[in-house]
Coordinates of C-alpha atoms and ligand atoms in Angstrom, one line a residue:
X1 CA -27.0 -6.5 5.5
X2 CA -28.4 -3.8 3.2
X3 CA -26.8 -3.7 -0.2
X4 CA -26.0 -0.3 -1.7
X5 CA -26.1 -0.2 -5.5
X6 CA -24.1 2.2 -7.5
X7 CA -27.2 4.2 -8.5
X8 CA -27.5 5.3 -4.9
X9 CA -25.0 8.1 -5.0
X10 CA -26.1 11.7 -5.9
X11 CA -24.5 13.1 -9.1
X12 CA -22.1 16.1 -8.9
X13 CA -22.1 18.8 -11.6
X14 CA -19.5 16.9 -13.6
X15 CA -21.4 13.6 -13.5
X16 CA -19.3 12.1 -10.7
X17 CA -21.3 10.0 -8.1
X18 CA -21.1 11.0 -4.5
X19 CA -19.6 8.2 -2.3
X20 CA -18.5 8.4 1.3
X21 CA -15.2 6.6 0.5
X22 CA -14.3 9.2 -2.2
X23 CA -14.7 11.9 0.5
X24 CA -12.7 10.0 3.0
X25 CA -9.1 10.1 4.1
X26 CA -7.7 6.7 5.0
X27 CA -5.0 6.3 7.7
X28 CA -2.9 3.1 7.6
X29 CA -1.9 1.4 10.8
X30 CA 0.9 -1.2 10.7
X31 CA 0.2 -2.7 14.2
X32 CA 3.6 -4.1 14.8
X33 CA 5.1 -0.6 14.7
X34 CA 2.3 1.7 15.9
X35 CA 2.2 1.5 19.7
X36 CA 3.1 -1.2 22.3
X37 CA 0.8 -1.2 25.3
X38 CA 2.1 -4.3 27.1
X39 CA 5.9 -3.7 27.0
X40 CA 7.0 -6.6 24.9
X41 CA 8.6 -4.4 22.2
X42 CA 5.9 -5.2 19.6
X43 CA 2.9 -2.9 18.8
X44 CA -0.5 -4.3 19.6
X45 CA -4.2 -3.6 19.3
X46 CA -4.6 -2.0 22.8
X47 CA -1.8 0.4 21.7
X48 CA -4.0 1.5 18.8
X49 CA -7.1 1.9 21.1
X50 CA -5.0 4.1 23.3
X51 CA -4.1 6.3 20.3
X52 CA -7.4 6.7 18.6
X53 CA -7.4 10.3 19.9
X54 CA -4.5 11.0 17.7
X55 CA -6.4 9.8 14.6
X56 CA -9.5 11.7 15.7
X57 CA -7.6 14.9 16.0
X58 CA -6.1 14.4 12.6
X59 CA -9.6 14.1 11.3
X60 CA -9.2 10.9 9.3
X61 CA -12.3 8.9 8.3
X62 CA -11.0 5.3 7.9
X63 CA -8.3 3.1 9.4
X64 CA -6.8 0.4 7.2
X65 CA -5.4 -2.1 9.7
X66 CA -2.6 -4.3 8.4
X67 CA -2.9 -8.0 9.3
X68 CA -3.5 -8.9 13.0
X69 CA -4.6 -12.5 12.4
X70 CA -2.9 -15.5 13.9
X71 CA 0.4 -15.9 12.1
X72 CA 3.9 -17.2 12.6
X73 CA 4.9 -13.7 11.4
X74 CA 7.3 -14.9 8.7
X75 CA 6.1 -11.8 6.7
X76 CA 4.8 -9.8 9.6
X77 CA 1.3 -11.2 9.4
X78 CA 0.9 -11.6 5.6
X79 CA 1.3 -15.3 6.4
X80 CA -2.0 -16.2 8.0
X81 CA -2.5 -19.4 10.0
X82 CA -6.1 -18.7 11.1
X83 CA -8.2 -16.1 9.4
X84 CA -10.7 -15.9 12.3
X85 CA -8.3 -15.5 15.2
X86 CA -6.2 -12.6 16.4
X87 CA -2.5 -13.2 16.9
X88 CA -1.6 -13.4 20.6
X89 CA 1.2 -10.8 20.1
X90 CA -1.5 -8.3 19.1
X91 CA -4.1 -9.1 21.7
X92 CA -7.4 -10.9 21.7
X93 CA -10.6 -10.8 19.7
X94 CA -12.1 -8.8 22.6
X95 CA -9.4 -6.2 22.1
X96 CA -10.1 -6.1 18.4
X97 CA -13.8 -5.6 19.1
X98 CA -13.0 -2.8 21.4
X99 CA -10.9 -1.2 18.7
X100 CA -13.8 -1.4 16.2
X101 CA -16.2 0.1 18.7
X102 CA -13.8 2.9 19.7
X103 CA -13.2 3.8 16.1
X104 CA -16.9 3.8 15.3
X105 CA -17.6 5.9 18.4
X106 CA -15.2 8.5 16.8
X107 CA -16.9 8.1 13.4
X108 CA -13.8 6.4 12.0
X109 CA -14.5 3.3 9.9
X110 CA -12.3 0.2 9.8
X111 CA -11.1 -1.8 6.8
X112 CA -9.3 -5.1 7.3
X113 CA -6.4 -6.6 5.3
X114 CA -7.6 -9.5 3.2
X115 CA -4.7 -11.8 2.4
X116 CA -6.1 -14.6 0.3
X117 CA -3.6 -15.2 -2.5
X118 CA -1.7 -17.4 0.0
X119 CA -1.9 -18.6 3.6
X120 CA 0.8 -19.5 6.0
X121 CA 2.3 -23.0 5.7
X122 CA 1.1 -23.3 9.3
X123 CA -2.6 -22.9 8.3
X124 CA -4.6 -26.1 9.0
X125 CA -5.5 -26.3 5.3
X126 CA -1.8 -26.6 4.4
X127 CA -1.0 -28.8 7.3
X128 CA -3.7 -31.2 6.0
X129 CA -2.4 -30.8 2.4
X130 CA 1.0 -32.0 3.5
X131 CA -0.3 -35.4 4.7
X132 CA -0.7 -37.0 1.3
X133 CA -1.4 -36.4 -2.3
X134 CA -5.0 -37.4 -1.7
X135 CA -5.5 -35.2 1.4
X136 CA -8.8 -33.4 1.6
X137 CA -7.1 -30.0 1.3
X138 CA -4.3 -31.0 -1.1
X139 CA -6.1 -29.2 -3.9
X140 CA -6.4 -26.0 -1.9
X141 CA -2.8 -25.3 -3.0
X142 CA -0.9 -25.4 -6.3
X143 CA 1.1 -28.7 -6.5
X144 CA 3.1 -29.9 -9.4
X145 CA 5.8 -32.5 -10.2
X146 CA 9.3 -31.2 -10.8
X147 CA 11.1 -31.3 -14.1
X148 CA 14.1 -33.5 -14.8
X149 CA 17.2 -31.4 -14.2
X150 CA 18.9 -33.0 -17.2
X151 CA 16.2 -31.7 -19.6
X152 CA 16.3 -28.1 -18.7
X153 CA 19.2 -25.7 -19.1
X154 CA 18.5 -23.6 -16.1
X155 CA 21.0 -23.0 -13.3
X156 CA 19.0 -24.2 -10.3
X157 CA 20.4 -26.0 -7.4
X158 CA 19.2 -29.5 -8.4
X159 CA 16.7 -30.8 -5.9
X160 CA 15.9 -34.3 -4.7
X161 CA 15.7 -37.1 -7.3
X162 CA 17.6 -34.9 -9.8
X163 CA 14.6 -32.6 -10.1
X164 CA 14.3 -28.8 -10.6
X165 CA 11.1 -26.8 -9.9
X166 CA 8.0 -27.2 -12.2
X167 CA 8.7 -23.9 -14.0
X168 CA 11.2 -21.1 -13.8
X169 CA 9.1 -18.6 -11.9
X170 CA 10.9 -16.5 -9.3
X171 CA 9.5 -15.6 -5.9
X172 CA 9.0 -11.9 -5.3
X173 CA 11.3 -12.3 -2.4
X174 CA 14.0 -13.9 -4.5
X175 CA 14.9 -17.5 -5.5
X176 CA 12.5 -20.1 -7.1
X177 CA 8.8 -19.7 -6.4
X178 CA 8.5 -23.4 -5.6
X179 CA 9.4 -25.5 -2.6
X180 CA 9.8 -29.3 -2.7
X181 CA 7.9 -31.4 -0.2
X182 CA 9.8 -34.6 0.3
X183 CA 7.2 -36.8 1.9
X184 CA 4.7 -36.4 -1.0
X185 CA 7.3 -35.9 -3.8
X186 CA 5.7 -32.7 -5.3
X187 CA 6.5 -29.0 -5.3
X188 CA 4.2 -26.3 -4.1
X189 CA 4.0 -22.8 -5.5
X190 CA 4.8 -19.8 -3.3
X191 CA 5.0 -16.5 -5.1
X192 CA 6.3 -14.9 -1.8
X193 CA 8.2 -16.7 1.0
X194 CA 8.2 -20.5 1.2
X195 CA 6.1 -20.1 4.3
X196 CA 3.4 -18.5 2.2
X197 CA 2.0 -21.2 -0.1
X198 CA -0.3 -19.9 -2.9
X199 CA -4.0 -20.9 -2.7
X200 CA -5.5 -22.6 -5.7
X201 CA -8.4 -20.4 -6.6
X202 CA -9.4 -22.8 -9.5
X203 CA -10.8 -24.9 -6.7
X204 CA -14.4 -23.7 -5.9
X205 CA -14.1 -24.8 -2.3
X206 CA -11.3 -22.3 -1.8
X207 CA -13.5 -19.6 -3.1
X208 CA -16.4 -20.7 -0.9
X209 CA -14.2 -20.7 2.2
X210 CA -12.7 -17.3 1.4
X211 CA -16.1 -15.7 0.7
X212 CA -17.6 -17.2 3.9
X213 CA -14.7 -15.9 5.9
X214 CA -15.1 -12.4 4.4
X215 CA -18.8 -12.4 5.3
X216 CA -17.9 -13.5 8.8
X217 CA -15.8 -10.3 9.2
X218 CA -18.5 -8.2 7.6
X219 CA -21.0 -9.6 10.1
X220 CA -18.6 -8.4 12.9
X221 CA -19.2 -4.8 11.6
X222 CA -16.2 -3.9 9.5
X223 CA -16.5 -1.4 6.7
X224 CA -14.4 -2.9 3.9
X225 CA -11.2 -4.6 2.9
X226 CA -7.8 -3.8 1.5
X227 CA -7.0 -6.8 -0.7
X228 CA -3.5 -8.0 -0.7
X229 CA -2.0 -8.8 -4.2
X230 CA -5.5 -9.6 -5.3
X231 CA -4.7 -9.6 -9.0
X232 CA -2.5 -12.7 -8.5
X233 CA -5.3 -15.1 -7.7
X234 CA -5.8 -16.5 -11.2
X235 CA -2.8 -18.4 -12.5
X236 CA -2.3 -19.0 -16.2
X237 CA -3.3 -22.4 -17.6
X238 CA -0.4 -24.8 -17.7
X239 CA 1.8 -22.4 -15.5
X240 CA 4.1 -21.7 -18.4
X241 CA 7.7 -20.6 -17.7
X242 CA 8.8 -17.0 -18.5
X243 CA 9.9 -16.1 -22.0
X244 CA 12.9 -13.8 -21.7
X245 CA 13.1 -13.3 -25.5
X246 CA 9.6 -12.1 -25.6
X247 CA 10.2 -9.9 -22.5
X248 CA 7.8 -12.0 -20.4
X249 CA 8.9 -12.1 -16.7
X250 CA 7.3 -13.9 -13.8
X251 CA 5.3 -10.8 -12.9
X252 CA 3.8 -10.7 -16.3
X253 CA 2.9 -14.4 -16.1
X254 CA 1.2 -14.3 -12.7
X255 CA -0.8 -11.0 -12.8
X256 CA -4.3 -10.4 -14.2
X257 CA -4.7 -14.1 -15.0
X258 CA -7.4 -15.5 -17.3
X259 CA -10.1 -15.9 -14.6
X260 CA -9.2 -13.0 -12.3
X261 CA -12.3 -10.9 -13.3
X262 CA -14.5 -13.9 -13.0
X263 CA -13.3 -14.6 -9.5
X264 CA -13.6 -11.0 -8.4
X265 CA -17.1 -10.8 -10.0
X266 CA -18.0 -13.8 -7.9
X267 CA -16.7 -12.0 -4.8
X268 CA -18.7 -8.9 -5.7
X269 CA -21.9 -10.9 -6.0
X270 CA -21.4 -13.1 -3.0
X271 CA -19.8 -10.7 -0.6
X272 CA -19.4 -7.1 -1.5
X273 CA -21.6 -4.1 -1.4
X274 CA -20.8 -0.7 -3.0
X275 CA -21.3 0.8 0.5
X276 CA -18.0 -0.7 1.5
X277 CA -14.5 0.6 0.9
X278 CA -12.7 -2.0 -1.1
X279 CA -9.2 -1.4 -2.4
X280 CA -7.3 -4.0 -4.4
X281 CA -3.6 -4.1 -4.3
X282 CA -2.7 -4.7 -8.0
X283 CA 0.8 -5.5 -8.7
X284 CA 2.2 -5.1 -12.2
X285 CA 5.0 -3.4 -14.0
X286 CA 3.0 -1.7 -15.4
X287 CA -0.6 -2.6 -14.6
X288 CA -2.5 -2.5 -17.9
X289 CA -5.1 0.2 -17.8
X290 CA -7.8 -2.0 -19.4
X291 CA -7.6 -4.4 -16.5
X292 CA -7.4 -1.5 -14.0
X293 CA -10.6 0.0 -15.4
X294 CA -12.4 -3.3 -15.1
X295 CA -11.3 -3.9 -11.5
X296 CA -12.9 -0.6 -10.4
X297 CA -15.7 -0.3 -12.8
X298 CA -19.1 -0.2 -11.1
X299 CA -20.9 -1.2 -14.3
X300 CA -22.3 -4.6 -15.1
X301 CA -19.0 -5.9 -16.5
X302 CA -16.9 -4.3 -13.7
X303 CA -15.5 -6.1 -10.7
X304 CA -16.9 -3.2 -8.6
X305 CA -13.9 -2.5 -6.3
X306 CA -14.0 1.1 -5.0
X307 CA -10.3 1.7 -6.0
X308 CA -7.0 0.0 -6.4
X309 CA -3.3 0.5 -5.6
X310 CA -1.0 0.4 -8.6
X311 CA 2.8 0.6 -8.3
X312 CA 3.8 2.7 -11.3
X313 CA 5.1 5.8 -9.3
X314 CA 6.9 3.6 -6.7
X315 CA 8.7 1.6 -9.4
X316 CA 10.3 4.7 -11.0
X317 CA 13.4 4.7 -8.9
X318 CA 13.7 0.9 -8.7
X319 CA 16.0 -1.4 -10.6
X320 CA 15.1 -5.1 -11.2
X321 CA 16.6 -6.2 -7.8
X322 CA 16.2 -4.7 -4.3
X323 CA 19.8 -3.7 -4.4
X324 CA 19.4 -1.7 -7.6
X325 CA 18.1 1.8 -8.0
X326 CA 17.1 3.8 -11.1
X327 CA 17.2 7.6 -11.9
X328 CA 13.9 9.4 -12.0
X329 CA 12.8 12.9 -12.4
X330 CA 9.7 15.0 -11.7
X331 CA 8.5 14.8 -15.3
X332 CA 8.3 11.0 -14.9
X333 CA 6.4 11.2 -11.7
X334 CA 3.9 13.7 -13.2
X335 CA 3.5 11.6 -16.3
X336 CA 2.5 8.6 -14.1
X337 CA 0.0 10.5 -12.0
X338 CA -1.4 12.3 -15.1
X339 CA -2.0 9.0 -16.8
X340 CA -3.8 7.5 -13.9
X341 CA -5.8 10.7 -13.3
X342 CA -7.0 10.4 -16.9
X343 CA -7.6 6.7 -16.7
X344 CA -10.4 7.1 -14.2
X345 CA -11.6 10.6 -15.3
X346 CA -15.0 9.2 -16.4
X347 CA -15.4 6.1 -14.4
X348 CA -13.5 4.5 -11.6
X349 CA -11.6 6.1 -8.8
X350 CA -7.9 6.5 -7.8
X351 CA -6.2 5.8 -4.5
X352 CA -3.5 8.3 -3.7
X353 CA -0.4 7.2 -1.8
X354 CA 3.3 7.9 -1.7
X355 CA 4.3 5.5 1.0
X356 CA 3.0 2.5 3.0
X357 CA 4.4 -0.4 4.9
X358 CA 6.2 -1.8 1.8
X359 CA 7.7 1.5 0.6
X360 CA 10.4 3.8 2.0
X361 CA 9.3 7.1 3.6
X362 CA 8.0 9.5 1.1
X363 CA 9.9 12.6 2.4
X364 CA 13.2 10.8 2.0
X365 CA 12.3 9.5 -1.4
X366 CA 10.4 12.3 -3.2
X367 CA 11.2 15.2 -0.9
X368 CA 14.3 16.5 1.0
X369 CA 14.6 14.9 4.4
X370 CA 17.4 17.2 5.4
X371 CA 17.1 21.0 5.3
X372 CA 13.6 21.0 3.8
X373 CA 12.1 18.0 5.7
X374 CA 9.1 19.9 6.9
X375 CA 8.4 21.9 3.8
X376 CA 8.7 18.9 1.5
X377 CA 6.6 16.7 3.7
X378 CA 3.9 19.3 3.6
X379 CA 4.3 19.8 -0.1
X380 CA 3.9 16.0 -0.7
X381 CA 0.9 16.0 1.6
X382 CA -0.6 18.8 -0.5
X383 CA -0.2 16.8 -3.6
X384 CA -1.8 13.7 -2.1
X385 CA -4.7 15.6 -0.7
X386 CA -5.5 17.8 -3.8
X387 CA -5.3 15.2 -6.6
X388 CA -8.5 13.4 -7.6
X389 CA -8.8 10.2 -5.5
X390 CA -8.8 9.0 -2.0
X391 CA -5.6 9.9 0.0
X392 CA -3.9 7.2 2.2
X393 CA -1.8 8.5 5.1
X394 CA 0.7 6.0 6.3
X395 CA 1.4 6.1 10.1
X396 CA 4.1 8.7 10.8
X397 CA 3.7 10.4 7.5
X398 CA 1.7 13.1 9.3
X399 CA 4.8 13.6 11.5
X400 CA 7.2 13.9 8.6
X401 CA 9.0 10.6 9.6
X402 CA 12.1 9.7 7.5
X403 CA 14.0 6.7 6.3
X404 CA 16.3 4.9 8.7
X405 CA 20.2 5.1 8.4
X406 CA 20.8 1.3 8.2
X407 CA 24.4 0.3 8.9
X408 CA 24.5 -3.4 8.6
X409 CA 22.4 -6.4 7.5
X410 CA 21.6 -7.0 11.2
X411 CA 19.5 -3.8 11.3
X412 CA 17.0 -5.3 8.9
X413 CA 14.0 -7.5 9.8
X414 CA 12.1 -7.7 6.6
X415 CA 12.0 -11.1 4.8
X416 CA 11.6 -9.1 1.5
X417 CA 15.0 -7.5 2.1
X418 CA 16.9 -10.3 3.8
X419 CA 15.9 -13.2 1.6
X420 CA 17.1 -11.8 -1.7
X421 CA 20.2 -10.1 -0.3
X422 CA 21.3 -13.2 1.6
X423 CA 20.8 -15.4 -1.5
X424 CA 22.7 -12.9 -3.6
X425 CA 25.6 -12.7 -1.1
X426 CA 25.7 -16.5 -0.9
X427 CA 25.9 -16.8 -4.6
X428 CA 28.4 -14.0 -5.0
X429 CA 25.9 -12.0 -7.1
X430 CA 26.6 -9.1 -4.8
X431 CA 30.0 -8.7 -3.3
X432 CA 29.4 -7.4 0.2
X433 CA 26.8 -5.6 2.3
X434 CA 28.7 -2.4 1.8
X435 CA 28.3 -2.7 -2.0
X436 CA 24.5 -2.6 -1.6
X437 CA 24.1 -0.5 1.5
X438 CA 23.1 2.7 -0.2
X439 CA 20.5 1.0 -2.4
X440 CA 19.0 -0.9 0.6
X441 CA 18.9 2.3 2.6
X442 CA 16.8 3.8 -0.2
X443 CA 14.7 0.8 -1.0
X444 CA 14.1 -1.4 2.0
X445 CA 10.5 -1.8 3.4
X446 CA 12.0 -1.6 6.9
X447 CA 12.3 2.2 6.4
X448 CA 8.5 2.3 6.9
X449 CA 8.4 -0.2 9.7
X450 CA 10.5 1.5 12.4
X451 CA 8.3 2.5 15.4
X452 CA 6.1 5.5 15.3
X453 CA 7.8 8.3 17.1
X454 CA 5.4 9.5 19.8
X455 CA 7.7 11.5 22.0
X456 CA 11.3 12.2 22.8
X457 CA 11.3 9.7 25.7
X458 CA 13.2 6.4 25.5
X459 CA 12.1 4.2 22.6
X460 CA 10.3 7.3 21.3
X461 CA 7.4 6.5 23.6
X462 CA 6.5 3.5 21.4
X463 CA 7.3 0.9 24.1
X464 CA 8.8 0.5 27.5
X465 CA 11.0 -2.3 26.1
X466 CA 13.6 -2.5 23.4
X467 CA 11.4 -2.5 20.2
X468 CA 11.5 -5.4 17.7
X469 CA 13.2 -3.0 15.2
X470 CA 15.2 0.1 16.0
X471 CA 13.8 3.5 16.5
X472 CA 14.9 6.1 14.0
X473 CA 17.7 8.2 15.8
X474 CA 15.9 11.4 14.9
X475 CA 13.0 10.8 17.3
X476 CA 14.2 13.6 19.6
X477 CA 13.3 16.1 16.9
X478 CA 10.7 14.2 14.9
X479 CA 7.9 13.1 17.2
X480 CA 4.2 13.5 17.7
X481 CA 4.4 15.4 21.0
X482 CA 6.7 18.0 19.4
X483 CA 4.5 18.2 16.3
X484 CA 1.4 18.8 18.3
X485 CA 3.0 21.5 20.3
X486 CA 4.0 23.5 17.2
X487 CA 1.3 25.1 15.0
X488 CA 3.6 25.1 12.0
X489 CA 4.3 21.4 12.1
X490 CA 3.6 18.8 9.5
X491 CA 1.0 17.4 11.7
X492 CA -1.1 20.5 12.0
X493 CA -0.7 21.1 8.2
X494 CA -2.1 17.6 7.6
X495 CA -5.0 18.4 9.9
X496 CA -5.8 21.4 7.6
X497 CA -5.5 19.3 4.5
X498 CA -8.0 16.8 5.8
X499 CA -10.4 19.6 6.9
X500 CA -10.0 21.3 3.5
X501 CA -11.1 18.1 1.8
X502 CA -14.0 17.7 4.1
X503 CA -15.2 21.2 3.5
X504 CA -14.8 21.4 -0.3
X505 CA -16.4 19.2 -2.9
X506 CA -14.1 20.5 -5.5
X507 CA -11.1 18.8 -3.7
X508 CA -12.9 15.5 -3.8
X509 CA -14.7 15.5 -7.1
X510 CA -13.2 18.3 -9.3
X511 CA -11.8 17.4 -12.7
X512 CA -8.0 17.4 -12.8
X513 CA -6.1 19.3 -15.5
X514 CA -2.3 19.4 -15.5
X515 CA -0.6 22.7 -16.5
X516 CA 3.1 21.9 -16.4
X517 CA 3.8 18.4 -17.6
X518 CA 7.2 19.2 -19.0
X519 CA 8.5 21.5 -16.3
X520 CA 11.5 20.1 -14.4
X521 CA 10.6 21.3 -10.9
X522 CA 7.1 22.6 -10.9
X523 CA 3.8 20.7 -10.8
X524 CA 0.8 22.9 -11.3
X525 CA -2.8 21.9 -12.0
X526 CA -6.3 22.9 -11.6
X527 CA -9.3 21.1 -10.2
X528 CA -12.7 22.2 -11.4
X529 CA -16.2 21.4 -10.3
X530 CA -19.1 23.5 -11.7
X531 CA -18.0 27.1 -11.2
X532 CA -15.5 26.3 -8.5
X533 CA -11.8 26.0 -9.4
X534 CA -8.7 25.3 -7.4
X535 CA -5.3 26.1 -8.7
X536 CA -2.4 24.2 -7.1
X537 CA 1.3 24.9 -7.6
X538 CA 4.1 22.9 -6.1
X539 CA 7.8 23.6 -6.3
X540 CA 9.7 20.3 -6.1
X541 CA 13.1 21.9 -5.6
X542 CA 15.7 23.1 -3.1
X543 CA 15.8 26.3 -5.0
X544 CA 13.3 29.1 -5.5
X545 CA 11.5 28.8 -8.8
X546 CA 9.5 31.4 -10.8
X547 CA 6.3 30.4 -12.5
X548 CA 4.4 32.6 -15.1
X549 CA 0.9 31.4 -14.2
X550 CA -1.9 31.7 -16.7
X551 CA -3.5 35.1 -16.2
X552 CA -7.1 33.8 -15.9
X553 CA -6.1 31.7 -13.0
X554 CA -4.3 34.2 -10.8
X555 CA -6.5 37.2 -11.6
X556 CA -8.7 37.2 -8.6
X557 CA -7.3 34.2 -6.9
X558 CA -7.1 33.9 -3.1
X559 CA -4.7 31.7 -1.3
X560 CA -6.6 28.9 0.5
X561 CA -3.7 26.8 1.8
X562 CA 0.1 26.9 1.7
X563 CA 3.2 25.6 3.5
X564 CA 4.9 29.0 4.0
X565 CA 3.6 32.3 5.4
X566 CA 1.6 33.9 2.7
X567 CA 3.5 36.5 0.7
X568 CA 1.8 39.6 -0.5
X569 CA -0.9 39.4 -3.1
X570 CA -1.0 37.3 -6.2
X571 CA 0.2 38.3 -9.6
X572 CA 1.0 36.4 -12.7
X573 CA 4.6 35.8 -11.8
X574 CA 4.7 33.5 -8.8
X575 CA 8.0 33.3 -6.9
X576 CA 8.0 30.0 -5.1
X577 CA 10.3 29.3 -2.3
X578 CA 12.1 25.9 -1.9
X579 CA 9.4 23.1 -1.7
X580 CA 6.7 25.7 -1.5
X581 CA 3.1 24.5 -2.0
X582 CA 0.2 26.8 -2.7
X583 CA -3.4 26.1 -3.2
X584 CA -5.5 29.0 -4.6
X585 CA -9.1 29.4 -5.1
X586 CA -9.3 30.7 -8.6
X587 CA -12.4 32.1 -10.3
Ligands
NOJ601 C1 1.8 -7.2 -0.2 C2 1.9 -6.7 1.2 O1 1.6 -5.4 1.3 C3 3.3 -7.1 1.6 O2 3.7 -6.5 2.8 C4 3.4 -8.6 1.6 O3 4.8 -9.0 1.9 C5 3.0 -9.2 0.3 N1 1.8 -8.6 -0.3 C6 2.7 -10.7 0.4 O4 1.5 -10.8 1.2

């Protein structure tokens, strides 16, 4: 393996280092829902191989593949039973190798999902850990004795022997983050589902095994990793309960723990190379910028990840619980992006995403999925592809796919939706499904997981059989075949966005300067690199909006890209149509 150091990249006029992954567009494939080749209703690896042409035409540079490892699928593969085997449902290792080769033949790189905060409870390590308190792999997980129910004033269901869990942490999927194991009389930590026990990174053997496994995949020829909830791996000493009076919630206790940078530094030294694309999923509400900078800093004290995913923009419309929503407006969204653009202005790098397999569809959430579905999907795409950072396109986004009109709890498949809602219904915390229906329609991860709509044939061309989750009823109108046939489609606009990035350094590396932070419906900004400047203006509204642009920007500007037919000329007063996006080359 040849290691690439950070000094390797050429410097741009603003001091930025050239890197292939800064210039890239990443496309995310959620295999379960992408394409089913063998007619069992579940997507698979051969289905992806068959569709590489779609990705190649779109022009993307990298595929991020969600987990395809052997797994009981309690959390659709984020519960891994064997890190070095492909789940039967998805195919074989030979299929995976063919996918890698096919992508590489098309100059598309592949990054794999790395899920090492937890394993499945069906992983051999955990199965061994269950055998006794002295088992070889017992210390691979986080075990503690429970507390005496009589001594704590929490309202848990009291467990065996009058015990309650070791602390009051809540699982991200609702309920206590601990499960009792009767045979050995201790509790194990699971920050997600009870079938996802947390690994104990304090144990150096765990780290050795994880790093060895990563190197094994690297040897197979992959190009990087997307790291699942990687800032959870270091737990605080003593595992203290939350402190509601001080405003300290579970999420504050378990993120960015005391040894997280040490662990990631070890990973950098033993596994990673700056030539890879590494993106850390960093949960936090909010993620402290000083930690964020360290995660992606290439300097000697940095953890050296290429970039990270933070959650600030996708938390704006969320309440505390999945059945709660909050009001947001465009100024909030701009403020989040402006802050993160500034955070990595001198060092570090942003990822840019508005949806993924854990988030509702962006056009339903930030755009208008009715009358202006196409225009707003294109506008949001323009935003993602013209901010400073690496854009991530989630499957179906390039088709303008929308949220699903869920009607009952039976329509959902996601453990992250079903667990908390069922518990809340059982406990009477929520009255009925109807009382939470609208919020679940807005928030559920299943919105993103409905099958990709390839055509207007039965099951949207995703599968010959009934899919594992329903197809969105709008597939007759919204599908890849229709999009490809229409030059004005979201798909063809995305192709232009990708090409625009590939052809213009200013799109990738230019400095970002916001122009309208306080405007209720307009988002305008410039990107500058040497003597090149782009001027972007986006109208986030169902109404026309007028913008008095700075004279020096519009003087000799020419329209480089837009989601409506060009109007005549450019003057200082820009009349923007509903959800209109324009990208000008300014002088
Ligand atoms: C984040 C993943 O993106 C999500 O799908 C999963 O449920 C959790 N991490 C747990 O692995």
